[in-house]
Short mmCIF file of C-alpha atoms in Angstrom, two decimals:
data_model
loop_
_atom_site.label_atom_id
_atom_site.label_comp_id
_atom_site.label_asym_id
_atom_site.label_seq_id
_atom_site.Cartn_x
_atom_site.Cartn_y
_atom_site.Cartn_z
CA MET A 1 55.21 27.79 61.79
CA SER A 2 56.53 31.18 61.77
CA GLU A 3 54.45 33.82 60.18
CA ALA A 4 55.16 35.21 56.63
CA GLY A 5 56.71 38.35 55.76
CA ALA A 6 55.92 40.13 52.47
CA ALA A 7 59.35 39.26 51.10
CA GLY A 8 58.42 35.32 52.76
CA GLN A 9 61.48 35.39 55.51
CA ALA A 10 59.92 35.25 58.99
CA THR A 11 57.55 38.70 60.52
CA PRO A 12 60.50 40.26 63.32
CA ALA A 13 59.77 39.45 66.87
CA LEU A 14 58.80 42.70 67.05
CA ALA A 15 57.37 44.19 64.27
CA GLY A 16 54.90 46.54 65.36
CA VAL A 17 56.51 47.46 67.89
CA ARG A 18 58.33 51.17 68.06
CA VAL A 19 60.73 52.88 70.18
CA LEU A 20 61.18 56.31 71.03
CA ASP A 21 64.83 55.79 72.30
CA ILE A 22 65.62 59.49 74.24
CA ALA A 23 68.32 58.40 76.11
CA THR A 24 72.11 58.97 76.32
CA PHE A 25 75.32 56.46 76.22
CA ILE A 26 74.51 52.57 76.94
CA ALA A 27 71.82 51.14 79.70
CA ALA A 28 69.03 52.54 78.21
CA PRO A 29 70.01 52.50 74.10
CA PHE A 30 71.51 49.25 74.81
CA ALA A 31 67.73 47.46 75.26
CA ALA A 32 66.79 49.74 71.95
CA THR A 33 69.26 48.58 70.18
CA VAL A 34 68.28 44.78 71.34
CA MET A 35 64.65 45.93 70.98
CA ALA A 36 65.77 47.17 66.60
CA ASP A 37 67.63 44.17 66.26
CA PHE A 38 64.13 41.71 66.24
CA GLY A 39 62.59 44.29 64.60
CA ALA A 40 60.84 47.00 66.57
CA ASP A 41 60.86 50.18 64.80
CA VAL A 42 63.36 52.20 66.78
CA ILE A 43 63.78 55.80 66.31
CA LYS A 44 66.49 57.75 67.62
CA ILE A 45 66.21 60.93 68.98
CA GLU A 46 69.23 63.52 69.06
CA VAL A 47 70.23 66.68 71.11
CA PRO A 48 70.85 68.44 66.96
CA GLY A 49 74.40 69.46 66.99
CA GLU A 50 75.70 67.56 70.08
CA GLY A 51 74.22 64.01 69.74
CA ASP A 52 74.23 60.93 71.88
CA PRO A 53 77.68 60.92 73.97
CA LEU A 54 77.65 57.51 73.01
CA ARG A 55 79.37 59.11 69.50
CA SER A 56 82.69 59.69 70.52
CA PHE A 57 82.96 57.61 73.31
CA GLY A 58 85.36 54.48 72.47
CA THR A 59 87.51 53.83 69.08
CA PRO A 60 86.89 57.00 66.37
CA VAL A 61 86.65 55.73 62.87
CA ASP A 62 86.98 57.64 59.58
CA ASP A 63 82.67 59.14 59.69
CA GLY A 64 83.64 61.02 62.58
CA ASP A 65 81.95 58.27 64.98
CA THR A 66 83.75 55.91 66.77
CA LEU A 67 83.01 51.58 66.63
CA VAL A 68 81.36 51.60 69.86
CA TRP A 69 78.51 54.20 68.05
CA LEU A 70 78.51 51.86 65.09
CA SER A 71 77.85 48.01 67.10
CA GLU A 72 75.49 49.25 69.94
CA ALA A 73 73.73 52.02 68.03
CA ARG A 74 72.99 49.82 65.25
CA ASN A 75 69.41 49.37 62.93
CA LYS A 76 67.43 52.07 64.32
CA ARG A 77 66.57 55.30 62.76
CA TYR A 78 68.16 58.64 63.20
CA VAL A 79 66.35 62.13 64.63
CA THR A 80 66.97 65.56 65.82
CA LEU A 81 65.02 67.12 68.28
CA ASP A 82 65.63 69.41 70.87
CA LEU A 83 63.05 68.05 73.63
CA ARG A 84 63.72 70.95 75.84
CA THR A 85 62.07 73.59 73.32
CA PRO A 86 58.36 74.01 72.93
CA GLU A 87 58.37 73.25 69.80
CA GLY A 88 60.15 70.11 69.90
CA ALA A 89 58.61 68.87 73.11
CA ASP A 90 55.20 69.09 71.55
CA ILE A 91 56.29 67.15 68.34
CA PHE A 92 57.84 64.70 70.87
CA LEU A 93 54.47 64.39 72.24
CA ARG A 94 53.20 63.70 68.55
CA LEU A 95 55.77 60.90 68.36
CA VAL A 96 54.91 58.96 71.81
CA ALA A 97 50.89 59.02 70.88
CA GLN A 98 51.73 57.35 67.69
CA ALA A 99 54.62 54.92 69.64
CA ASP A 100 54.63 52.16 71.98
CA VAL A 101 57.87 52.68 74.07
CA VAL A 102 59.64 55.54 75.14
CA MET A 103 63.23 54.76 76.85
CA GLU A 104 65.40 57.33 78.85
CA ASN A 105 68.63 57.04 81.38
CA PHE A 106 68.17 60.60 82.97
CA ARG A 107 68.71 61.86 85.64
CA PRO A 108 65.79 61.99 88.53
CA GLY A 109 63.71 64.90 86.93
CA THR A 110 65.00 66.26 84.42
CA LEU A 111 62.02 64.43 82.22
CA GLU A 112 59.82 66.34 84.64
CA ARG A 113 61.20 69.82 84.49
CA TRP A 114 60.98 69.83 80.89
CA GLY A 115 57.51 68.72 81.02
CA LEU A 116 57.44 65.76 79.57
CA GLY A 117 57.03 63.70 82.92
CA TYR A 118 54.98 59.99 82.28
CA GLU A 119 52.01 61.37 83.49
CA ARG A 120 51.92 64.16 80.94
CA LEU A 121 53.11 61.12 77.75
CA ALA A 122 50.24 58.69 79.30
CA ALA A 123 47.44 61.55 78.67
CA VAL A 124 48.71 61.55 75.44
CA ASN A 125 48.75 57.95 74.70
CA PRO A 126 47.44 55.47 77.51
CA LYS A 127 49.17 52.31 76.40
CA LEU A 128 52.52 53.47 77.32
CA VAL A 129 55.41 52.04 78.50
CA LEU A 130 58.87 54.35 79.52
CA LEU A 131 61.37 52.42 80.66
CA ARG A 132 63.70 55.38 83.37
CA VAL A 133 67.38 53.65 83.41
CA SER A 134 69.22 56.27 86.27
CA ALA A 135 72.11 55.12 88.48
CA TYR A 136 70.02 55.15 91.65
CA GLY A 137 66.04 54.41 90.64
CA GLN A 138 63.75 57.23 90.59
CA THR A 139 62.67 57.21 94.06
CA GLY A 140 64.94 57.05 97.99
CA PRO A 141 67.74 59.29 99.12
CA PHE A 142 70.04 59.42 96.05
CA ARG A 143 68.04 59.26 92.96
CA GLU A 144 69.24 62.44 91.94
CA LYS A 145 72.99 61.43 92.45
CA PRO A 146 75.04 61.11 88.90
CA GLY A 147 76.76 57.31 88.49
CA PHE A 148 78.32 55.43 85.74
CA ALA A 149 78.88 51.99 85.53
CA ARG A 150 82.40 51.84 87.19
CA VAL A 151 79.97 53.44 90.11
CA ALA A 152 77.19 50.67 89.84
CA HIS A 153 79.79 48.05 89.92
CA GLY A 154 80.97 49.61 93.70
CA PHE A 155 77.80 50.61 94.85
CA GLY A 156 76.27 46.90 94.49
CA GLY A 157 78.72 45.11 96.18
CA LEU A 158 80.40 43.97 92.72
CA SER A 159 83.85 45.34 92.39
CA HIS A 160 84.30 43.89 96.06
CA LEU A 161 84.55 40.77 94.79
CA ALA A 162 86.39 41.39 91.81
CA GLY A 163 90.43 40.68 92.92
CA MET A 164 92.91 39.12 94.37
CA ALA A 165 92.16 38.57 97.85
CA ASP A 166 94.83 40.75 99.05
CA GLY A 167 94.59 43.44 96.48
CA PRO A 168 93.00 46.07 95.15
CA PRO A 169 89.31 45.90 94.05
CA VAL A 170 89.26 45.71 90.09
CA VAL A 171 86.68 46.89 87.27
CA PRO A 172 84.28 42.94 87.23
CA GLY A 173 85.03 42.54 83.58
CA SER A 174 84.25 44.91 81.01
CA THR A 175 84.14 49.04 83.29
CA SER A 176 80.80 49.49 81.23
CA LEU A 177 78.77 45.68 82.81
CA ALA A 178 76.68 47.40 84.43
CA ASP A 179 75.31 49.93 81.60
CA TYR A 180 74.86 46.64 79.17
CA ILE A 181 72.31 44.03 82.11
CA SER A 182 70.34 47.13 83.26
CA GLY A 183 69.93 46.91 78.89
CA LEU A 184 68.57 43.74 79.88
CA TRP A 185 67.05 44.18 82.94
CA GLY A 186 65.40 47.00 80.97
CA LEU A 187 63.97 45.03 78.41
CA ASN A 188 62.70 42.61 80.50
CA GLY A 189 60.67 45.08 82.21
CA VAL A 190 59.25 46.78 78.63
CA LEU A 191 58.72 43.19 77.67
CA MET A 192 56.67 42.50 80.38
CA ALA A 193 54.63 45.97 80.49
CA LEU A 194 53.82 45.73 76.60
CA ARG A 195 52.68 42.60 77.67
CA VAL A 196 49.83 43.92 79.97
CA ALA A 197 49.11 46.42 78.25
CA GLU A 198 48.08 43.88 75.80
CA ARG A 199 45.45 42.43 78.05
CA THR A 200 44.96 45.88 80.09
CA GLY A 201 45.01 49.07 77.42
CA ARG A 202 47.40 50.78 80.12
CA GLY A 203 51.07 51.58 79.89
CA GLN A 204 53.31 52.06 83.04
CA VAL A 205 56.70 53.38 83.70
CA VAL A 206 60.43 50.64 84.64
CA ASP A 207 62.50 51.52 87.13
CA ILE A 208 66.08 50.32 87.19
CA GLY A 209 68.66 51.84 88.75
CA LEU A 210 72.46 50.77 87.74
CA TYR A 211 73.62 49.53 91.00
CA GLU A 212 70.25 46.84 91.67
CA SER A 213 71.17 45.28 88.24
CA VAL A 214 74.51 43.71 88.88
CA PHE A 215 72.95 43.39 92.67
CA ARG A 216 70.00 41.08 91.90
CA LEU A 217 73.06 38.57 90.08
CA LEU A 218 75.32 37.89 93.92
CA ASP A 219 74.11 35.08 94.27
CA GLU A 220 73.56 34.86 98.14
CA LEU A 221 75.84 37.92 99.36
CA ALA A 222 72.41 38.64 100.59
CA PRO A 223 71.08 36.06 102.87
CA ALA A 224 74.15 34.62 104.43
CA TYR A 225 74.62 37.82 105.67
CA ALA A 226 72.07 38.16 106.58
CA ARG A 227 71.72 35.30 108.38
CA PHE A 228 74.86 34.20 109.51
CA GLY A 229 76.51 37.70 109.40
CA GLU A 230 79.59 36.76 106.76
CA VAL A 231 80.96 39.63 104.64
CA ARG A 232 82.46 37.35 101.55
CA GLY A 233 86.04 39.03 100.26
CA ARG A 234 87.53 39.10 96.96
CA MET A 235 89.11 35.19 96.39
CA GLY A 236 91.14 35.69 92.52
CA ALA A 237 90.15 32.92 90.73
CA ASP A 238 89.05 31.32 93.59
CA VAL A 239 84.61 30.96 94.48
CA PRO A 240 83.94 30.36 98.64
CA HIS A 241 81.58 26.70 98.12
CA VAL A 242 83.21 24.68 95.54
CA VAL A 243 87.14 23.35 94.99
CA PRO A 244 88.73 23.39 92.85
CA HIS A 245 87.31 25.97 90.81
CA GLY A 246 89.63 28.51 89.10
CA HIS A 247 92.21 29.24 86.85
CA TRP A 248 95.65 28.06 86.06
CA ARG A 249 98.77 28.45 83.40
CA THR A 250 99.68 26.02 81.13
CA GLN A 251 103.04 24.80 79.69
CA ASP A 252 102.85 27.37 76.86
CA GLY A 253 101.83 30.11 79.18
CA LYS A 254 98.32 30.06 78.34
CA TRP A 255 95.49 29.90 80.73
CA VAL A 256 92.23 27.35 81.54
CA ALA A 257 89.05 27.08 84.15
CA LEU A 258 88.43 24.44 85.51
CA ALA A 259 85.24 23.76 87.39
CA CYS A 260 84.65 20.69 89.01
CA SER A 261 81.53 21.35 90.78
CA SER A 262 80.30 17.88 92.47
CA ASP A 263 82.04 15.02 94.01
CA LYS A 264 81.36 13.02 90.72
CA ILE A 265 83.46 15.37 88.41
CA PHE A 266 86.39 15.95 90.47
CA GLU A 267 86.86 12.45 91.09
CA ARG A 268 87.47 11.86 87.21
CA LEU A 269 89.50 15.07 87.29
CA ALA A 270 91.72 13.05 90.03
CA ARG A 271 91.86 10.01 87.74
CA LEU A 272 92.54 12.34 84.86
CA MET A 273 95.93 13.18 87.72
CA GLN A 274 96.19 9.61 88.33
CA ARG A 275 95.57 10.62 91.80
CA PRO A 276 93.25 8.02 92.56
CA ASP A 277 94.21 8.09 96.36
CA LEU A 278 92.14 12.03 96.40
CA VAL A 279 89.10 10.36 96.67
CA ARG A 280 89.73 8.13 98.75
CA PRO A 281 87.42 8.71 102.05
CA ASP A 282 89.55 10.02 104.28
CA GLN A 283 91.28 12.75 101.56
CA TYR A 284 88.62 14.79 99.73
CA GLN A 285 86.58 12.66 98.04
CA ARG A 286 83.66 15.19 99.45
CA GLY A 287 82.92 19.03 98.84
CA GLU A 288 83.12 19.92 102.60
CA GLN A 289 86.39 18.10 102.72
CA ARG A 290 87.92 19.80 99.52
CA LEU A 291 86.93 23.18 100.62
CA ALA A 292 89.42 23.12 103.71
CA GLY A 293 92.16 21.21 101.62
CA ARG A 294 91.49 24.37 99.27
CA GLU A 295 95.24 25.39 98.76
CA VAL A 296 96.56 21.72 98.25
CA ILE A 297 93.98 20.99 95.67
CA ASN A 298 95.32 24.28 94.05
CA GLY A 299 98.45 23.68 94.35
CA LEU A 300 98.12 20.20 92.67
CA ILE A 301 96.16 20.95 89.69
CA ALA A 302 98.64 23.92 89.41
CA ASP A 303 101.72 21.58 88.81
CA TRP A 304 99.96 19.10 86.52
CA VAL A 305 97.80 21.54 84.40
CA GLY A 306 101.64 23.67 84.34
CA ALA A 307 102.97 20.80 83.35
CA LEU A 308 101.29 20.14 79.58
CA PRO A 309 100.26 22.84 76.80
CA LEU A 310 96.71 24.02 76.31
CA ASP A 311 96.06 21.62 74.28
CA ASP A 312 96.85 19.03 75.97
CA VAL A 313 95.03 19.41 79.49
CA LEU A 314 92.10 20.62 77.05
CA ALA A 315 92.17 17.00 75.06
CA ARG A 316 92.87 14.89 78.14
CA CYS A 317 90.06 16.84 79.99
CA ASP A 318 87.35 16.72 77.16
CA ALA A 319 87.96 13.17 77.43
CA ALA A 320 87.92 12.50 81.25
CA GLY A 321 84.36 14.78 80.96
CA VAL A 322 85.99 17.69 83.03
CA PRO A 323 84.79 20.27 82.18
CA CYS A 324 87.89 22.99 81.55
CA GLY A 325 87.52 25.37 79.01
CA HIS A 326 90.57 28.20 77.38
CA ILE A 327 90.62 31.82 78.63
CA MET A 328 90.90 33.93 75.90
CA ASP A 329 91.31 36.62 74.83
CA ILE A 330 89.83 38.50 71.47
CA ALA A 331 92.32 37.55 68.84
CA ASP A 332 91.54 33.72 70.36
CA ILE A 333 88.26 34.24 69.92
CA PHE A 334 87.91 35.48 66.31
CA ASP A 335 89.70 32.37 65.36
CA HIS A 336 87.54 29.34 67.40
CA PRO A 337 85.64 26.98 65.38
CA GLN A 338 83.04 27.31 67.63
CA TYR A 339 82.56 31.40 67.01
CA ALA A 340 82.37 31.23 63.34
CA ALA A 341 80.20 27.86 63.32
CA ARG A 342 76.97 29.96 66.20
CA GLY A 343 77.71 32.74 63.48
CA ASN A 344 78.78 35.49 66.58
CA LEU A 345 80.98 37.63 64.66
CA GLN A 346 79.23 39.94 61.74
CA THR A 347 80.80 40.92 59.24
CA VAL A 348 78.88 44.76 57.72
CA GLN A 349 79.40 46.22 54.80
CA ASP A 350 78.97 49.87 56.35
CA ALA A 351 78.46 52.75 53.62
CA ARG A 352 80.30 55.48 55.76
CA ALA A 353 82.56 53.19 58.09
CA GLY A 354 83.72 50.32 55.36
CA GLU A 355 84.31 46.94 56.61
CA VAL A 356 83.20 46.40 60.47
CA VAL A 357 82.77 43.76 62.77
CA VAL A 358 80.59 43.36 65.35
CA PRO A 359 79.10 40.29 67.98
CA ALA A 360 75.68 39.25 66.25
CA ALA A 361 72.55 39.77 67.61
CA MET A 362 71.47 37.67 70.83
CA PRO A 363 69.51 35.70 71.84
CA ARG A 364 68.77 33.65 68.32
CA LEU A 365 65.28 32.22 67.68
CA SER A 366 64.40 29.49 65.65
CA ALA A 367 61.65 31.40 63.78
CA THR A 368 62.04 34.85 64.49
CA PRO A 369 65.67 35.60 64.46
CA ALA A 370 67.43 39.27 64.66
CA GLN A 371 68.08 41.38 61.44
CA LEU A 372 71.50 43.58 61.33
CA HIS A 373 69.99 45.84 59.06
CA HIS A 374 72.78 48.95 59.17
CA LEU A 375 75.36 49.85 61.53
CA GLY A 376 74.91 52.95 63.83
CA GLY A 377 74.13 55.94 61.14
CA ALA A 378 74.73 59.28 61.31
CA LEU A 379 72.40 62.45 62.83
CA GLY A 380 69.19 63.35 61.54
CA GLU A 381 70.06 60.90 59.04
CA HIS A 382 66.13 60.08 59.03
CA THR A 383 64.40 63.49 61.10
CA ALA A 384 62.93 64.17 57.08
CA GLN A 385 62.11 61.09 56.90
CA VAL A 386 60.96 60.29 59.75
CA LEU A 387 58.92 63.29 61.00
CA GLY A 388 57.00 63.53 57.09
CA GLU A 389 56.31 59.55 57.55
CA LEU A 390 55.17 59.69 61.29
CA LEU A 391 53.79 63.76 61.12
CA GLY A 392 53.55 65.21 58.17
CA ILE A 393 56.62 67.39 58.40
CA GLY A 394 57.18 68.73 55.22
CA PRO A 395 60.24 70.12 53.82
CA GLU A 396 59.52 74.05 54.23
CA GLU A 397 58.65 73.44 57.76
CA LEU A 398 61.97 70.72 58.26
CA THR A 399 63.98 74.43 57.76
CA LEU A 400 62.03 76.63 59.91
CA LEU A 401 62.42 74.01 62.37
CA ALA A 402 65.72 73.94 61.60
CA GLY A 403 66.69 76.77 61.86
CA LYS A 404 65.46 76.97 64.70
CA GLY A 405 67.41 74.74 66.19
CA VAL A 406 64.30 72.23 67.49
CA VAL A 407 65.60 69.59 64.28
#
């Protein structure tokens, strides 16, 4: 049974958790956004007059920010505070005393130079969890090197795998993929650390390197190299251990992804293609036979798919139990009934930007679902509210602090 909130709705999953988001750009702030989607009180702290660079990253809109900011900085409260000033650091420590989590992604050593390292924060709040996201992590010879997601994709081994076999490495999907993945790893760490803090009364540091976030997802690359010296190269749409498993173009110029991850599924495909001879014991019945015959099999599938329009390929594969899907662009996604049925696209009327469509929150919880209250807000929009509510700072003191550039 779900816990009832004040308005008769389920109390949000992370209600009562307060997060201070002092990070910039995407990785750590994305972890904070997911927590905000599920009810955490996330206070976004930005440099007065400057703000998070994410505000100017992406497609600008009339309110002066960007669509990326509106989508990825949603559901937070926006406060300006210069932590580099003595007054700003003092106010921050007072906020830390009332928080559960701090999220940052400066270069290692930055908080320490400001006198705000974890030891100082923990002295104020022993239960505090500190998420630290950086290019290479808090330790090691590269700890102070700068880096962004594109660099992390390369250093983490992912870019080497992306592209055609005879071509250069390419962007593996989004240029910000490592940022989003690091945000999710960071979120996992924060939630586990909060659980420990509940049991023990002690917080801890969650240390994430952007490159580590992608490296951890590279299946058997590490054990295969350690045992056999195997260095996997680029394979285009193919994968090393399963055939057929790739992308094919239809008669009407669309693309499908088709995957036969077992002998039984390949048998279904062969019969669907009216080629039962392909699954004779002396042909391609077993996976190792198909690996050896990769080019032949891929060519046969290319001919079969290429002779049919997209809808026919999908319908026939569905009927035969062969996993196959349309490789969709964003226009296809907006038109697809599955996205509509799941509510994956959420339309919001924003006070500053008007109507904006954003991806709905993930994951989907049955009893305490995410709620989208507002999109990314204006710089310093809630400074007076937050500092007044939590610290008792009134209008006169706020005016003095603003005059000094502290807020």
